[in-house]
Coordinates of C-alpha atoms and ligand atoms in Angstrom, one line a residue:
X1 CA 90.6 116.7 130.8
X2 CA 93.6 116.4 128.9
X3 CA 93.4 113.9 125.7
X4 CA 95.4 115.5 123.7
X5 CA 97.9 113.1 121.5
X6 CA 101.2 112.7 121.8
X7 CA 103.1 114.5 118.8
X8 CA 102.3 112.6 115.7
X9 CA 104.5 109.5 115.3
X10 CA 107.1 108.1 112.9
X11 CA 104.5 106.6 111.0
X12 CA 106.6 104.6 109.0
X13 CA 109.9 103.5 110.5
X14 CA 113.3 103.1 108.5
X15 CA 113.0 99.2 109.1
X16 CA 108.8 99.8 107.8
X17 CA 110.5 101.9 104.9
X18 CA 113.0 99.1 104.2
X19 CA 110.0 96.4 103.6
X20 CA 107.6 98.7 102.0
X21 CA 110.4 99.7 99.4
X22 CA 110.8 95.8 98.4
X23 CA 107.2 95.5 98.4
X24 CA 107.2 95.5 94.4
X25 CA 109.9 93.2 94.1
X26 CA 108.3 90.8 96.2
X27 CA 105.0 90.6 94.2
X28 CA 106.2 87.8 92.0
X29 CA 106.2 85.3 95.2
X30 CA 102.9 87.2 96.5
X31 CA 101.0 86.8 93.5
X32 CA 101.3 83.3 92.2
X33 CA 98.7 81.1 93.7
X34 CA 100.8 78.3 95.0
X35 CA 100.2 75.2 93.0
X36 CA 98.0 72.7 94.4
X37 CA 97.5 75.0 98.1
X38 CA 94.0 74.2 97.8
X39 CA 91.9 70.9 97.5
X40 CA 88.6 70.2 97.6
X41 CA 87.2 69.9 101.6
X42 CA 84.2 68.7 103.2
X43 CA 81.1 70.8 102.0
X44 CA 83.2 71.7 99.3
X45 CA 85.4 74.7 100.8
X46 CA 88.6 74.7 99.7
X47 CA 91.2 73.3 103.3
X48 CA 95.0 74.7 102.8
X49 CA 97.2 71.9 102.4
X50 CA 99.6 71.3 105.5
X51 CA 103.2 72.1 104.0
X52 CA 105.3 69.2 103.7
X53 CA 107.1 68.9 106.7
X54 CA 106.3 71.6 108.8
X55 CA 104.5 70.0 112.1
X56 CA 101.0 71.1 112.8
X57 CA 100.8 74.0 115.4
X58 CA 98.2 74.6 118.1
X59 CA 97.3 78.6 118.4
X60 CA 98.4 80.0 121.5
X61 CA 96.9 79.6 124.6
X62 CA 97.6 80.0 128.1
X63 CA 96.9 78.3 131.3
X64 CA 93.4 78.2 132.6
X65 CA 92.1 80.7 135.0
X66 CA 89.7 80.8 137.7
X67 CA 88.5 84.2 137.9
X68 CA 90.1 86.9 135.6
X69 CA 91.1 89.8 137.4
X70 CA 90.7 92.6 134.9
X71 CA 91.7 96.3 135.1
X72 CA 90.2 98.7 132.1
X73 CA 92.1 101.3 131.1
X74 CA 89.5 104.3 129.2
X75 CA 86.1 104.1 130.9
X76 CA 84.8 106.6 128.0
X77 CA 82.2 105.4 125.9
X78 CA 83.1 102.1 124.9
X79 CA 85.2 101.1 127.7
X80 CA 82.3 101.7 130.2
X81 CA 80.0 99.3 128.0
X82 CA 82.8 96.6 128.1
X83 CA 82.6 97.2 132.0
X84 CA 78.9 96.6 131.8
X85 CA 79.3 93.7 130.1
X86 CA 82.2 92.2 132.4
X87 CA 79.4 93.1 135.3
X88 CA 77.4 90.5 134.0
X89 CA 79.8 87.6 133.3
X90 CA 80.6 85.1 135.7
X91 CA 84.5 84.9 137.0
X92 CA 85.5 88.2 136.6
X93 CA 86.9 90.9 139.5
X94 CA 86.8 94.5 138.2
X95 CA 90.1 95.2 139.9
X96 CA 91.2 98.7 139.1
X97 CA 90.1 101.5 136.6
X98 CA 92.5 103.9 134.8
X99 CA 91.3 107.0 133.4
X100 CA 92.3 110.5 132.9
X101 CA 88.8 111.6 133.4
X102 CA 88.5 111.1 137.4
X103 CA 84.4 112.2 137.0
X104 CA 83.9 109.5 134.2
X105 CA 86.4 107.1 136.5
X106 CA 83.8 107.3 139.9
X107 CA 80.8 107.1 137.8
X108 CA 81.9 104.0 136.2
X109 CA 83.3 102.8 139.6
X110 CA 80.0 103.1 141.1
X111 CA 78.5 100.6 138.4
X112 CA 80.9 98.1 139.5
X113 CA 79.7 99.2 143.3
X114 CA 76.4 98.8 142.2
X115 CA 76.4 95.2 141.1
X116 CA 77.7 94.4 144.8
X117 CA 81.2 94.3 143.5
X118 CA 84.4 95.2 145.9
X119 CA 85.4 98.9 145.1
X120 CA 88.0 99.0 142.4
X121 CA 91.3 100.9 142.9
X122 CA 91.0 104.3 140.3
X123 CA 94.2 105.4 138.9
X124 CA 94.6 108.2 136.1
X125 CA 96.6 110.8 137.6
X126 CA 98.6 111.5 134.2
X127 CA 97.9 109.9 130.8
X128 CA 100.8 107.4 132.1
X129 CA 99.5 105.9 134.6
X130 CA 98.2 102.9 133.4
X131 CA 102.4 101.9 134.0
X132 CA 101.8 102.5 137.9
X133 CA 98.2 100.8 137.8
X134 CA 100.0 97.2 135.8
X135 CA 102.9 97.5 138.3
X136 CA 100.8 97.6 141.4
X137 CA 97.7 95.7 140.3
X138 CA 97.6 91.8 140.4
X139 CA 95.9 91.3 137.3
X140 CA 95.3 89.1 134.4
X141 CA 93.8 90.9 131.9
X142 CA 94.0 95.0 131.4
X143 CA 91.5 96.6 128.8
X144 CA 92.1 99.2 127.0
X145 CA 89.5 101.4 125.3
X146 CA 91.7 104.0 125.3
X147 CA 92.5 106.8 121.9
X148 CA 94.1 104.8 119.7
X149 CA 97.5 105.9 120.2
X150 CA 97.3 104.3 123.5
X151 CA 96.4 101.2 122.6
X152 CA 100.3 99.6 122.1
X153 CA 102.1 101.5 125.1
X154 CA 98.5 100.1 127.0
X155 CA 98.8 97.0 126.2
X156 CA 102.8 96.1 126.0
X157 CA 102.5 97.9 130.0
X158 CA 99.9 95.2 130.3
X159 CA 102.2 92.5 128.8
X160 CA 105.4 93.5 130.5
X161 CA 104.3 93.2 133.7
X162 CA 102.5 89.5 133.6
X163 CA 98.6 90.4 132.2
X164 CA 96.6 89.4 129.0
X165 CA 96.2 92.7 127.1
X166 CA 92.9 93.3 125.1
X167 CA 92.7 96.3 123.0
X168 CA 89.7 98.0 121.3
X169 CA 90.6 99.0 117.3
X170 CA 92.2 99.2 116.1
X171 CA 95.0 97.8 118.2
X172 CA 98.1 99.6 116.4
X173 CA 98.9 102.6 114.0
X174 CA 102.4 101.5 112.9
X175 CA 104.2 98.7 111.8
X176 CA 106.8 98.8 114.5
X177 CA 103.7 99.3 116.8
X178 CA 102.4 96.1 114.8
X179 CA 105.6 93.9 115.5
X180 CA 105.8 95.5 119.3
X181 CA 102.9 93.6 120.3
X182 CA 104.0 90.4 118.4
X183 CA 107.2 90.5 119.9
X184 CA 106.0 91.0 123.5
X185 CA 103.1 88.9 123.4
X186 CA 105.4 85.7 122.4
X187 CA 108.4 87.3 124.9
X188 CA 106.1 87.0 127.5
X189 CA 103.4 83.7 126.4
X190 CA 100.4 86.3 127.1
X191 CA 97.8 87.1 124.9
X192 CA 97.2 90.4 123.4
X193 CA 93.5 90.2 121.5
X194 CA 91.9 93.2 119.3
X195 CA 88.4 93.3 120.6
X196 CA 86.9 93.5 117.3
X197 CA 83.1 93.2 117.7
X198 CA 81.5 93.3 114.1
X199 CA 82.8 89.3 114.1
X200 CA 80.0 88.4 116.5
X201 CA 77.0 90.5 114.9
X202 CA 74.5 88.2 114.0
X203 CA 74.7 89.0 110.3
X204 CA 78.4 88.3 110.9
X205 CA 78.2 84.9 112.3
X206 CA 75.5 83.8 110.7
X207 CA 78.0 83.8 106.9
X208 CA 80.5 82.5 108.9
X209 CA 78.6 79.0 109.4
X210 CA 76.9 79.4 106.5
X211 CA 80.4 79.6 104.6
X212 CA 81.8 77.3 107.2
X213 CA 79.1 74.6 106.1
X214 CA 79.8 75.0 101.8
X215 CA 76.7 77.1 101.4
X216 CA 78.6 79.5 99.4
X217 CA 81.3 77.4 98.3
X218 CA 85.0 78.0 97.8
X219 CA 85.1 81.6 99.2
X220 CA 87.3 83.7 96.7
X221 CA 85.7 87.4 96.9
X222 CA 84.9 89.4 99.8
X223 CA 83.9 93.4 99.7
X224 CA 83.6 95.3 103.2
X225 CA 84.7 98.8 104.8
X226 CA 83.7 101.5 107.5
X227 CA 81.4 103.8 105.9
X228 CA 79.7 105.5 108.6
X229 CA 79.3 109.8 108.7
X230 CA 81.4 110.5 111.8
X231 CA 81.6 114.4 110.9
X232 CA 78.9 115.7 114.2
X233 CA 81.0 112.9 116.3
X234 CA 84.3 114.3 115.0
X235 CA 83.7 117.5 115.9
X236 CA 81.9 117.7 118.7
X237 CA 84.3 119.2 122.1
X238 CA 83.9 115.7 124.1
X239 CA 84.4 111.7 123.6
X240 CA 85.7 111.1 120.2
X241 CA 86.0 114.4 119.2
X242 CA 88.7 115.1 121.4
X243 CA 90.9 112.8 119.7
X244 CA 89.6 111.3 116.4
X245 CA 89.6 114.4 114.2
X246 CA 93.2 114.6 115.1
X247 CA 93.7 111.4 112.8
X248 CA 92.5 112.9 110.0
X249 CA 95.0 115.7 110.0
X250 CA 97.7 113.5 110.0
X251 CA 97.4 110.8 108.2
X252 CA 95.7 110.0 104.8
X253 CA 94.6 106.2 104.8
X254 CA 92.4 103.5 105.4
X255 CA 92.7 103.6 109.4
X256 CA 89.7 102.2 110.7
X257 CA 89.6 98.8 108.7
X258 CA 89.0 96.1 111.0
X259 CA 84.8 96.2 111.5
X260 CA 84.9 95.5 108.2
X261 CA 87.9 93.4 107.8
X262 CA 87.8 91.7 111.7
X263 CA 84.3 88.9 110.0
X264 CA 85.8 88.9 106.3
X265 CA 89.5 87.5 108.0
X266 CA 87.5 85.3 109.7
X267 CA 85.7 83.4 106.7
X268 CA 88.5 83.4 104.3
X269 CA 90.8 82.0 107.6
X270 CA 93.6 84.7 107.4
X271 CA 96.4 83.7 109.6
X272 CA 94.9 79.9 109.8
X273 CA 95.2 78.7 106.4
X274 CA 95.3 82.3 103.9
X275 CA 97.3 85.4 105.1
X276 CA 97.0 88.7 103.6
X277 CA 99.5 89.4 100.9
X278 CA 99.8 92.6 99.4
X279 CA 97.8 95.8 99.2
X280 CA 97.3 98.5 96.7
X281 CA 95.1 102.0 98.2
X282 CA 93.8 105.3 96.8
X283 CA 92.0 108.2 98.1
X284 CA 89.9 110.6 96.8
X285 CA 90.3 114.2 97.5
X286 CA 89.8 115.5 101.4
X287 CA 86.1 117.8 101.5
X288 CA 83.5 116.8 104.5
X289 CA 85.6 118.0 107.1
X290 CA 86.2 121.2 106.0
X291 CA 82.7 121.6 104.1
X292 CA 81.7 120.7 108.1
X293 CA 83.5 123.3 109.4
X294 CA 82.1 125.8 107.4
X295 CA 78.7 125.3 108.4
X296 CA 79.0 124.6 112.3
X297 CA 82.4 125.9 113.5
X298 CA 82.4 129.4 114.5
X299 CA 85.0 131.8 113.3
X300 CA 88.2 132.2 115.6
X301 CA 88.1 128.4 117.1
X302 CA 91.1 126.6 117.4
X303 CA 89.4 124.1 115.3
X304 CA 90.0 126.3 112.0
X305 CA 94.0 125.9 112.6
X306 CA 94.1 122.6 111.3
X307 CA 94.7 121.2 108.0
X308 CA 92.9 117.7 107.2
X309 CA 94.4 115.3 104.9
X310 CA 92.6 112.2 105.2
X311 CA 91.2 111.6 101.9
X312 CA 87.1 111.3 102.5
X313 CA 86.6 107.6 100.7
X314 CA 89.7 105.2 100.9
X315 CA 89.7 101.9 98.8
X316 CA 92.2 99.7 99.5
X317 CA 92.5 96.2 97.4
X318 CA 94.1 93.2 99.3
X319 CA 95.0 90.1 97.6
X320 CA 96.0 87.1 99.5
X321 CA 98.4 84.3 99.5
X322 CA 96.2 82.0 98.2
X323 CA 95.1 84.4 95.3
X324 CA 91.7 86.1 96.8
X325 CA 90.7 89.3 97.1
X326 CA 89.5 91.9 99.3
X327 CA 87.8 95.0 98.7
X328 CA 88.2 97.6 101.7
X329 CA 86.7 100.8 102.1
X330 CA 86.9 103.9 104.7
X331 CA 84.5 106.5 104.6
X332 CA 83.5 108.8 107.4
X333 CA 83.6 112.1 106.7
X334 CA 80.8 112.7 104.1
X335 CA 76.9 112.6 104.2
X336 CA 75.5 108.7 104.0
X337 CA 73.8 106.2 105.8
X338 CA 76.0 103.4 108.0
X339 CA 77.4 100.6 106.2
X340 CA 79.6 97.9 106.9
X341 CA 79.1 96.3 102.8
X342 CA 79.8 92.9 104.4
X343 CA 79.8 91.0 100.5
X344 CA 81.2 87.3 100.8
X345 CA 81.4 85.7 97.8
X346 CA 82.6 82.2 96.2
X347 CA 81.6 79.6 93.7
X348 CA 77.8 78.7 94.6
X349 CA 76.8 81.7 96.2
X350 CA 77.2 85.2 97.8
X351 CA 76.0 87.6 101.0
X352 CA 75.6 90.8 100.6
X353 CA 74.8 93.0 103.7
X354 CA 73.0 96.6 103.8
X355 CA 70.5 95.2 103.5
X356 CA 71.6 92.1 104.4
X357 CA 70.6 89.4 101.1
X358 CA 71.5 85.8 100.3
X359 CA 71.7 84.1 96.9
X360 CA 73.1 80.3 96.7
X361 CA 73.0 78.8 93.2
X362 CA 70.4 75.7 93.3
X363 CA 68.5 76.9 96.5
X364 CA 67.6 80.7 95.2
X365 CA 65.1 81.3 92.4
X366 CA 67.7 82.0 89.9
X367 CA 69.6 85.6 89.4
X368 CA 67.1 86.6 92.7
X369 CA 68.1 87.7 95.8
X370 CA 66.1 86.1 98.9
X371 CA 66.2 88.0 102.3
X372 CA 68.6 87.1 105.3
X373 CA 65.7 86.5 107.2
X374 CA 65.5 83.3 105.0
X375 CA 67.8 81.8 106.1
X376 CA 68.7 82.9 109.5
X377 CA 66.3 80.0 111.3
X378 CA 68.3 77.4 109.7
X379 CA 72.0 79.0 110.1
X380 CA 71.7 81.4 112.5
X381 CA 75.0 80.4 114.7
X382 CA 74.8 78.6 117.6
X383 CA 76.2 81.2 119.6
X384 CA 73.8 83.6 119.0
X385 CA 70.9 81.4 119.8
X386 CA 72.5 80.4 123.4
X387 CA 72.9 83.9 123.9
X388 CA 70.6 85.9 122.8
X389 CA 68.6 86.4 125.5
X390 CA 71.5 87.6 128.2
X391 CA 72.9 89.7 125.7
X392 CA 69.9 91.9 124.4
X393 CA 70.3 95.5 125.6
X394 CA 74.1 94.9 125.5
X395 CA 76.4 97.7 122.9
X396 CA 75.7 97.4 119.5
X397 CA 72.9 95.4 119.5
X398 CA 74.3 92.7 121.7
X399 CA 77.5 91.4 119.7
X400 CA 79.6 93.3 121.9
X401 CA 78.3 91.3 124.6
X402 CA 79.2 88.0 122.9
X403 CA 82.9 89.1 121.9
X404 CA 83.2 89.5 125.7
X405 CA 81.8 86.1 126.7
X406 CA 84.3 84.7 124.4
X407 CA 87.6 86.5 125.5
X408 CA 86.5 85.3 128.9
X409 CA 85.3 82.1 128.5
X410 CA 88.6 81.5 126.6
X411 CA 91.4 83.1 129.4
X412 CA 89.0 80.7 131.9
X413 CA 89.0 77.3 129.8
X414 CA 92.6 78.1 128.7
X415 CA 91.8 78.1 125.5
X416 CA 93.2 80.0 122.3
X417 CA 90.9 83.4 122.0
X418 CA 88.8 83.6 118.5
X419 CA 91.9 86.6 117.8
X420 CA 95.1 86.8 118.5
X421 CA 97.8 88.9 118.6
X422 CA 98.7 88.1 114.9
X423 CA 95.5 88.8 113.9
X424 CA 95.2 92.0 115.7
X425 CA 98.7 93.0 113.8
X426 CA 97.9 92.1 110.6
X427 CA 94.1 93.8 110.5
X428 CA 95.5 96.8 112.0
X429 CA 98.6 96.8 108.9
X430 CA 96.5 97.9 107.0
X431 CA 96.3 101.4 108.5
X432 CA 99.9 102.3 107.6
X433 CA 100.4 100.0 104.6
X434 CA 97.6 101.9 103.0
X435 CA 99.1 105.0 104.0
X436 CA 102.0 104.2 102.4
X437 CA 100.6 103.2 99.1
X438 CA 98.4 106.5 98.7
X439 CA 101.5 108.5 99.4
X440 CA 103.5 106.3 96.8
X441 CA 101.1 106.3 93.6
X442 CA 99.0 103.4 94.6
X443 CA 102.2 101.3 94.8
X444 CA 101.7 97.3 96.0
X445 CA 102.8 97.3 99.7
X446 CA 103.5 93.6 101.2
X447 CA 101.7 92.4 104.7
X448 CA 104.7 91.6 107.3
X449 CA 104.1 87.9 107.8
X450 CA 103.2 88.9 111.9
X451 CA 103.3 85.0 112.3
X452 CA 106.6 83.9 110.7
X453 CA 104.9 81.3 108.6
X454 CA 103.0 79.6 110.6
X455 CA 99.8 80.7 109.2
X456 CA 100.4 77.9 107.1
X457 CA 99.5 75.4 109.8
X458 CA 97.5 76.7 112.5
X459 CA 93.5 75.8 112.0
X460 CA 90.6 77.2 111.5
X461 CA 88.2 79.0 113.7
X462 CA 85.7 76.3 115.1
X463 CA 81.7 77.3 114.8
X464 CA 82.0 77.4 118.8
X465 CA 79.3 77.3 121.4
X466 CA 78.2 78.5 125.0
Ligands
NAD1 N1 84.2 98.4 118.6 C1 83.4 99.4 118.5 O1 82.3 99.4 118.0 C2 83.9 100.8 119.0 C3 83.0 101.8 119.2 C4 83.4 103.0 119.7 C5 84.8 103.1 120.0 N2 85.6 102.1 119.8 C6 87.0 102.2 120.1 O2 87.1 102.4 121.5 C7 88.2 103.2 121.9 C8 87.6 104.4 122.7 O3 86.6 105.0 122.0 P1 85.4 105.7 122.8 O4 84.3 106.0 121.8 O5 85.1 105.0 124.0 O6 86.1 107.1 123.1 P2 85.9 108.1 124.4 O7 86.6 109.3 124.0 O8 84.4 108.1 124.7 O9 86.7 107.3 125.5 C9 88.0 107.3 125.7 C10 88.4 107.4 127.2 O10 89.8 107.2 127.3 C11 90.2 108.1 128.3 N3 91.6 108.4 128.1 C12 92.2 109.1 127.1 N4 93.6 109.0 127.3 C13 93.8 108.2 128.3 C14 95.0 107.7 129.0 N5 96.2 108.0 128.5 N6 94.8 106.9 130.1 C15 93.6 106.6 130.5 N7 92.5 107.0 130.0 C16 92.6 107.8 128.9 C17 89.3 109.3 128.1 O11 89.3 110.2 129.3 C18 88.0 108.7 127.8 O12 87.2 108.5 128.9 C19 88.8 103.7 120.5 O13 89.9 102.8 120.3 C20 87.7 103.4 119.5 O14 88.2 103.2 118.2 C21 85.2 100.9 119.3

């Protein structure tokens, strides 16, 4: 099996370059808290104020569809649980499958085969063939749970030729990438949606009504990040370690933001009312790989050639346009238990996950902490209580079940999906904005505005339900 990447790209293009370099001068604008952008909502969170003149916008949608015919494209790990997954939804035809591996390819085939499903059409004769598979294929939706630097070719083959694209994270590793997908999507009125599952663990959803219902107030704080030890993973010679550990010897950032970003965008409505701003990033020095290495890699494997880079804990800062801030860490090469931090905070109250704790000013005994589990009878979200039951056993402790139902449920009902392509490109920004500002002293870099101001008007995600 051949997963080898293609040679490293030109991470930050001229026209990237070009932005990034007026990054600093742009700050004033990016800084100031527009006057008066905020006023006083229902349940007391803060609503942005439509702009004067500009017309309310709808989110995109697309027309309603009866079935979705889908083709995945990587059946590895994570693609063959989003297979599972479409198995059990109603309205979906597992069309085709595209993977280099062709064993992995007929054992995930023979799942669909199981569930008394028509055979799917298997393609993966070269690491391109996903082209052949959206030229041929009538489909509606292609999935990619691919490497990551196959996500954007993935998807924009997807796009070109008349699907939905939906990409696991993160969905680019460039700006250009970023823009590529916004361009296309809109080019061709198709949706292109970053699968990110961490916004529908329970934990997740359950601050996101809470917020979304004034528990904690106006919402001005938030810290999160992917701290998980991914050094056996890395290094092992199949699944992820055939391609992950490659990222670290090339690039030295916060690339993997979005588990933690993907809920925190959510509450403080980036892209529907707030939009990232600016970033400023630092890393600390590069060890756990190569401290790994010494201890389990024998002498003599290829594995000693490389050179890693990726700094093992990266903290990036983003502020937003309407003055908040975000705390964002990456962490996987060094010895530690999983975390996700998942801290909201605003003016009555905070969550603070691992392990997950609440305190809101007037209902807490005062300066105490109570447990989630206090709460999570009265504010669990909806959607998690109509599914719970159909989604236990599902990846990740169900949530990536629910992020399913949703992308599926929406392309059905024709309605807008809970991300969008926007969203997907500005989450995934911060992967080579960050890399830019480590390189450059810690240097402010400015967030592209992916939607071209129109963040301004569209509204906020709905507490949705079955
Ligand atoms: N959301 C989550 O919780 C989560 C968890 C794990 C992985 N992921 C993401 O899912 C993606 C895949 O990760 P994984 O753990 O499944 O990795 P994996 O290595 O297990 O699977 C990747 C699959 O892609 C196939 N592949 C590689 N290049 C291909 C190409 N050009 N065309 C077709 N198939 C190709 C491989 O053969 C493999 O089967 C990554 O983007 C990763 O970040 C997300």
């Amino acid at each position: 099996m051949t997963t080898t990447p293609p040679s490293p790209r030109d991470l930050l293009h001229r026209r990237d370059l070009l932005k990034l370099g007026a990054a600093g001068l742009g700050l004033g604008a990016a800084s100031a808290l527009t006057p008066g952008l905020l006023q006083a909502g229902e349940g007391g969170e803060p609503q942005a104020r439509p702009i004067p003149g500009a017309a309310p916008e709808t989110l995109p949608a697309a027309p309603p569809l009866g079935t979705v015919r889908v083709g995945f494209v990587g059946v590895g790990l994570q693609g063959g649980s989003h297979v599972e997954n479409f198995l059990k939804l109603e309205g979906v035809d597992v069309v085709a499958l595209c993977d280099i591996n062709p064993a992995r390819n007929t054992e995930v085939a023979g799942w669909v085969k199981a569930a008394g499903r028509p055979e799917p059409k298997l393609y993966g004769r070269t690491p391109t063939d996903f082209v052949r598979m959206c030229e041929t294929e009538d489909m509606d939706l292609v999935f990619t749970a691919t490497p990551w630097e196959w996500h954007v070719p993935v998807c924009l083959a997807a796009m070109e030729n008349g699907s939905h694209a939906a990409t696991e994270v993160p969905a680019a590793c460039t700006l250009e990438d970023c823009w590529k997908l916004v361009e296309v999507a809109e080019a061709r009125g198709k949706h292109c949606v970053m699968m990110e599952n961490c916004n529908y663990d329970r934990p997740e959803m359950l601050v996101f009504h809470m917020a979304r219902l004034g528990l904690f107030g106006e919402i001005l704080h938030a810290e999160c990040g992917y701290n998980h030890d991914l050094r056996a993973i890395k290094f092992e010679d199949q699944d992820e370690g055939l391609w992950r550990r490659w990222h670290a010897t090339q690039r030295d950032a916060n690339f993997y933001p979005t588990h933690g970003l993907g809920p925190v965008a959510n509450v403080m409505d980036i892209n529907r009312g707030d939009q990232f701003a600016y970033l400023v990033s630092m890393s600390s020095p590069s060890r756990g790989l190569q401290e790994w290495r010494e201890v389990h890699v024998p002498a003599g494997d290829p594995k000693w050639q490389e050179r890693y880079v990726l700094g093992d804990v990266n903290t990036s800062l983003i502020r937003t346009e309407r003055g908040r801030t975000i705390y964002v860490t990456h962490d996987t090469n060094l010895p530690r238990p999983y975390s996700r931090i998942h801290m909201v905070q605003g003016t009555r109250g905070l969550f603070q996950g691992y392990p997950n704790r609440v305190y809101v000013e007037g209902r807490s005994p005062a300066h105490r902490w109570e447990e989630m589990s206090a709460y999570l009878e009265e504010f669990d979200h909806p959607l998690w209580k109509d599914l719970e039951r159909i989604s236990r056993g599902a990846g990740h402790g169900g949530m990536d079940f629910l992020e399913d139902y949703r992308l599926v449920k929406c392309l059905r009902e024709g309605l807008p999906t809970d991300m969008n392509v926007y969203d997907a490109a500005a989450i995934s920004a911060v992967g080579p904005l960050s890399e830019w500002s480590v390189a450059n002293g810690s240097r402010p870099a400015a967030f592209p505005d992916f939607t071209r101001g129109r963040w301004k008007t569209w509204p906020r995600l709905d507490v949705v339900r079955a």
